[in-house]
Amino acid sequence: MDALETLSRTFLDFGAMVQVLPQLLRVGLLNTLIISVSATVIGIVLGMLLAICSISPTRWLRLPARAFTDLFRGLPAILTILLIGQGLARFSQEIFGPSPYPLGIFALSLISSAYIGEIFRAGIQSVEKGQLEACRALGMGYARAMALVVVPQGIRRVLPALVNQFIAIIKDSSLVYFLGLLVGERELFRVGQDAAVLSGNLSPLVAAGVFYLIITVPLTHLVNFIDERFRSGRRKATAPTSGLKEIEEMDNGVAVNTPAGVGH
Amino acid sequence: MSAKTSFDSKRRAPETGVPFQGASLELRNLSLAYGQIQVVRDMSLTVRPGTTTCIIGPSGSGKSTLLRGVNRLHEPASGDILVGGRSVLDDPPDALRRRVGMVFQHFNLFPDHTALDNVALAPWHVKGKGRKAARHLAMERLRDVGLEERSEHRPRDLSGGQQQRVAIARALAMEPEIMLFDEATSALDPELVKGVLDLMAGLGASGMTMLVVTHEMGFAKKVADQVVFMDEGEVVEVGEPERLFNDPQSPRLQRFLSEVL
């Protein structure tokens, strides 16, 4: 029984959890959301740019986009965050002041843009070639055809993957703590960890974990919901109909000169 | 043949009395290639204004590629294309495509848009008509193809035949001088084929210049002014349908007709 009690005191000390709760809510949750949402928004903008470059007919757009994607998708997130957070600190200081917070967001944005760019690229490339062709046949330029017809379809198809990516970013946002955040800038993990160190008890970290789950679990279900919905479409079940009705419809609606008995 | 037409009124050209003023189309020694492989070789063809030319031939003979060459979805390797007597190869391809409508085998409607928006999109964004004017125009074209009541349906809620008619309306909304049909009825259920063919025949009878790749020999026989038989990337035989179908000269056409008729 001793072991069980020790475990429960280590992980489930409600007193310690309640104590850290206000900070988790007011500081940790807020910062986690600020970091992940900004990194996702910037990542979506950069990612779209990357996707468009990487499918461009122009090699000089394609190659840099590929290199960028390979680099930031291939490196461990922590390495990128440290290199950027510390390496660019001097430049960032002039703009944002001493806090590494903006650089953390920037590093996460670069990482997420590499993934999101690939998601967008896959989505756009999954749109049938006939769509672009139909646009071109109507006299639309490439850029306009992509913007009006192809890209929106591609985005819609990858919404579930985008939500997944957002979940990954939320979790990765905990890595920003390596840059040494100010007290008011700490995200969920750091708040939990600080409290755990102070109290010599892991329960505050467990509480932080619960907060992550509160955000991520509903999102995973949202993914499933979106996925389901888009796979089955919004098409409502309809009563059986007849192709013959359609022929009547033609007869009523169309009044073009029609040579009798064309076709069959 | 009924004389009533909804393509009339405003669109009717007063001097000729036909609703469409199709342009002439001339291909001069046109060649199309995929890399090193020539798919269409040295093709010459004249389509008079307001007439219908059907292209028939076995699969892989280059019919569809030829059609895509005419509006430069496939850039010609050599030769010339003349619309209304003027070469179009020096102009930007988009300018040509605004004058030449195309209908695809698989419709290629925009699934996120309603039937009306499918038709209105190009007049709005390409021709620069206002949104309202474009939608008004689109509604008229949908009425022409008998789909006014389905204007708010999305493609997935329409049958294949209806989708293809929307696609025809979409091409017509750009007020083309020439219409290209690439096996427009090949993907349709049999009972829906006739409706689309009738619509196409109606367009032809209303003065549109049409180049039609088809496997519907009945259509070619009854509607075409001229039939082109292509095989292995070349024109093998050209003629009026009656002559071509009843008295084929080349062994290849004889063989082809014996297989399909």
Tab-separated table of C-alpha atoms in Angstrom, chain B residues 18-173:
chain	number	residue	atom	x	y	z
B	18	VAL	CA	-29.074	33.213	-86.419
B	19	PRO	CA	-28.465	33.487	-82.685
B	20	PHE	CA	-24.778	32.619	-82.841
B	21	GLN	CA	-22.172	33.973	-85.135
B	22	GLY	CA	-19.676	31.184	-85.208
B	23	ALA	CA	-16.244	31.993	-86.554
B	24	SER	CA	-14.383	29.968	-89.110
B	25	LEU	CA	-11.629	27.685	-87.893
B	26	GLU	CA	-8.650	26.630	-89.913
B	27	LEU	CA	-5.817	24.337	-88.936
B	28	ARG	CA	-2.754	24.473	-91.135
B	29	ASN	CA	-0.227	21.656	-90.913
B	30	LEU	CA	-0.823	21.481	-87.196
B	31	SER	CA	1.420	19.116	-85.237
B	32	LEU	CA	1.142	18.319	-81.554
B	33	ALA	CA	3.708	16.398	-79.553
B	34	TYR	CA	4.336	15.018	-76.106
B	35	GLY	CA	8.064	15.512	-75.795
B	36	GLN	CA	9.579	13.704	-78.767
B	37	ILE	CA	6.443	11.779	-79.611
B	38	GLN	CA	4.229	13.324	-82.253
B	39	VAL	CA	0.602	12.706	-81.403
B	40	VAL	CA	-0.981	14.746	-84.167
B	41	ARG	CA	0.945	15.020	-87.422
B	42	ASP	CA	0.637	17.711	-90.003
B	43	MET	CA	-3.083	18.167	-89.677
B	44	SER	CA	-4.966	20.530	-91.931
B	45	LEU	CA	-8.661	21.166	-91.582
B	46	THR	CA	-11.127	23.897	-92.450
B	47	VAL	CA	-14.344	24.397	-90.531
B	48	ARG	CA	-16.662	26.936	-92.116
B	49	PRO	CA	-18.452	29.399	-89.841
B	50	GLY	CA	-21.591	28.029	-88.245
B	51	THR	CA	-20.940	24.431	-89.252
B	52	THR	CA	-20.338	21.303	-87.246
B	53	THR	CA	-17.360	19.055	-87.811
B	54	CYS	CA	-17.255	15.687	-86.084
B	55	ILE	CA	-13.985	13.927	-85.473
B	56	ILE	CA	-14.206	10.173	-85.236
B	57	GLY	CA	-11.562	7.532	-84.909
B	58	PRO	CA	-10.250	4.768	-82.695
B	59	SER	CA	-9.040	5.562	-79.190
B	60	GLY	CA	-5.493	6.844	-79.034
B	61	SER	CA	-5.730	8.313	-82.505
B	62	GLY	CA	-5.050	11.837	-81.241
B	63	LYS	CA	-8.600	13.208	-81.402
B	64	SER	CA	-8.652	14.665	-77.907
B	65	THR	CA	-5.119	15.996	-78.206
B	66	LEU	CA	-6.110	17.716	-81.428
B	67	LEU	CA	-9.058	19.367	-79.691
B	68	ARG	CA	-6.812	20.537	-76.868
B	69	GLY	CA	-4.417	21.878	-79.442
B	70	VAL	CA	-7.124	24.064	-80.953
B	71	ASN	CA	-7.522	26.119	-77.759
B	72	ARG	CA	-3.858	25.648	-76.894
B	73	LEU	CA	-4.381	23.681	-73.709
B	74	HIS	CA	-1.756	21.694	-75.555
B	75	GLU	CA	0.666	24.054	-77.246
B	76	PRO	CA	1.163	23.173	-80.923
B	77	ALA	CA	4.641	22.034	-81.926
B	78	SER	CA	4.270	23.486	-85.395
B	79	GLY	CA	1.672	24.677	-87.851
B	80	ASP	CA	-0.913	27.392	-87.503
B	81	ILE	CA	-4.422	27.921	-86.123
B	82	LEU	CA	-6.673	30.540	-87.672
B	83	VAL	CA	-9.890	31.745	-86.091
B	84	GLY	CA	-12.000	33.987	-88.277
B	85	GLY	CA	-9.195	33.943	-90.816
B	86	ARG	CA	-6.566	35.316	-88.462
B	87	SER	CA	-3.719	33.392	-86.848
B	88	VAL	CA	-4.103	33.107	-83.086
B	89	LEU	CA	-0.658	31.779	-82.229
B	90	ASP	CA	0.838	35.215	-81.703
B	91	ASP	CA	-1.812	36.219	-79.180
B	92	PRO	CA	-1.737	35.101	-75.560
B	93	PRO	CA	-3.471	31.704	-75.186
B	94	ASP	CA	-5.992	33.181	-72.747
B	95	ALA	CA	-7.257	35.540	-75.428
B	96	LEU	CA	-7.906	32.588	-77.740
B	97	ARG	CA	-9.594	30.561	-75.008
B	98	ARG	CA	-12.046	33.351	-74.315
B	99	ARG	CA	-13.266	32.932	-77.889
B	100	VAL	CA	-13.324	29.142	-77.888
B	101	GLY	CA	-15.551	27.226	-75.494
B	102	MET	CA	-14.700	23.699	-74.434
B	103	VAL	CA	-16.791	20.891	-72.991
B	104	PHE	CA	-15.016	17.951	-71.376
B	105	GLN	CA	-15.841	14.283	-71.116
B	106	HIS	CA	-15.925	14.444	-67.317
B	107	PHE	CA	-17.682	17.826	-67.139
B	108	ASN	CA	-15.043	19.333	-64.823
B	109	LEU	CA	-17.585	21.477	-63.031
B	110	PHE	CA	-16.390	23.309	-59.933
B	111	PRO	CA	-17.757	21.190	-57.067
B	112	ASP	CA	-17.736	24.003	-54.490
B	113	HIS	CA	-19.914	26.232	-56.627
B	114	THR	CA	-23.598	26.072	-57.452
B	115	ALA	CA	-24.650	25.506	-61.054
B	116	LEU	CA	-25.281	29.229	-61.359
B	117	ASP	CA	-21.871	30.184	-59.976
B	118	ASN	CA	-20.185	27.631	-62.214
B	119	VAL	CA	-21.612	29.468	-65.174
B	120	ALA	CA	-21.154	32.969	-63.767
B	121	LEU	CA	-17.547	32.587	-62.611
B	122	ALA	CA	-15.785	33.219	-65.907
B	123	PRO	CA	-17.991	36.082	-67.140
B	124	TRP	CA	-17.441	37.705	-63.766
B	125	HIS	CA	-13.716	37.124	-63.283
B	126	VAL	CA	-12.468	36.760	-66.839
B	127	LYS	CA	-14.730	39.040	-68.808
B	128	GLY	CA	-14.985	41.540	-65.983
B	129	LYS	CA	-18.740	41.755	-66.006
B	130	GLY	CA	-20.156	42.770	-62.655
B	131	ARG	CA	-21.181	39.967	-60.335
B	132	LYS	CA	-24.839	40.736	-60.778
B	133	ALA	CA	-24.622	40.974	-64.546
B	134	ALA	CA	-22.633	37.737	-64.667
B	135	ARG	CA	-25.214	35.909	-62.577
B	136	HIS	CA	-28.011	37.284	-64.706
B	137	LEU	CA	-26.251	36.086	-67.828
B	138	ALA	CA	-25.569	32.727	-66.193
B	139	MET	CA	-29.251	32.319	-65.395
B	140	GLU	CA	-30.105	32.926	-69.045
B	141	ARG	CA	-27.638	30.284	-70.180
B	142	LEU	CA	-28.991	27.828	-67.606
B	143	ARG	CA	-32.445	28.519	-68.974
B	144	ASP	CA	-31.150	27.736	-72.452
B	145	VAL	CA	-30.059	24.291	-71.297
B	146	GLY	CA	-33.234	23.692	-69.285
B	147	LEU	CA	-31.672	23.938	-65.855
B	148	GLU	CA	-33.020	27.230	-64.588
B	149	GLU	CA	-34.679	25.477	-61.687
B	150	ARG	CA	-31.487	23.721	-60.672
B	151	SER	CA	-29.416	26.888	-60.536
B	152	GLU	CA	-28.742	26.576	-56.810
B	153	HIS	CA	-27.772	22.896	-56.961
B	154	ARG	CA	-24.185	21.856	-56.597
B	155	PRO	CA	-22.716	19.520	-59.198
B	156	ARG	CA	-22.874	16.492	-56.892
B	157	ASP	CA	-26.634	16.959	-56.621
B	158	LEU	CA	-27.054	16.875	-60.389
B	159	SER	CA	-27.091	13.895	-62.716
B	160	GLY	CA	-24.323	13.442	-65.263
B	161	GLY	CA	-26.523	14.757	-68.027
B	162	GLN	CA	-27.450	17.813	-66.009
B	163	GLN	CA	-23.824	18.407	-65.115
B	164	GLN	CA	-22.822	18.272	-68.738
B	165	ARG	CA	-25.549	20.732	-69.634
B	166	VAL	CA	-24.272	23.082	-66.940
B	167	ALA	CA	-20.817	22.669	-68.465
B	168	ILE	CA	-22.208	23.619	-71.865
B	169	ALA	CA	-23.954	26.631	-70.343
B	170	ARG	CA	-20.678	27.573	-68.672
B	171	ALA	CA	-18.850	27.550	-71.989
B	172	LEU	CA	-21.674	29.438	-73.730
B	173	ALA	CA	-21.677	32.156	-71.088
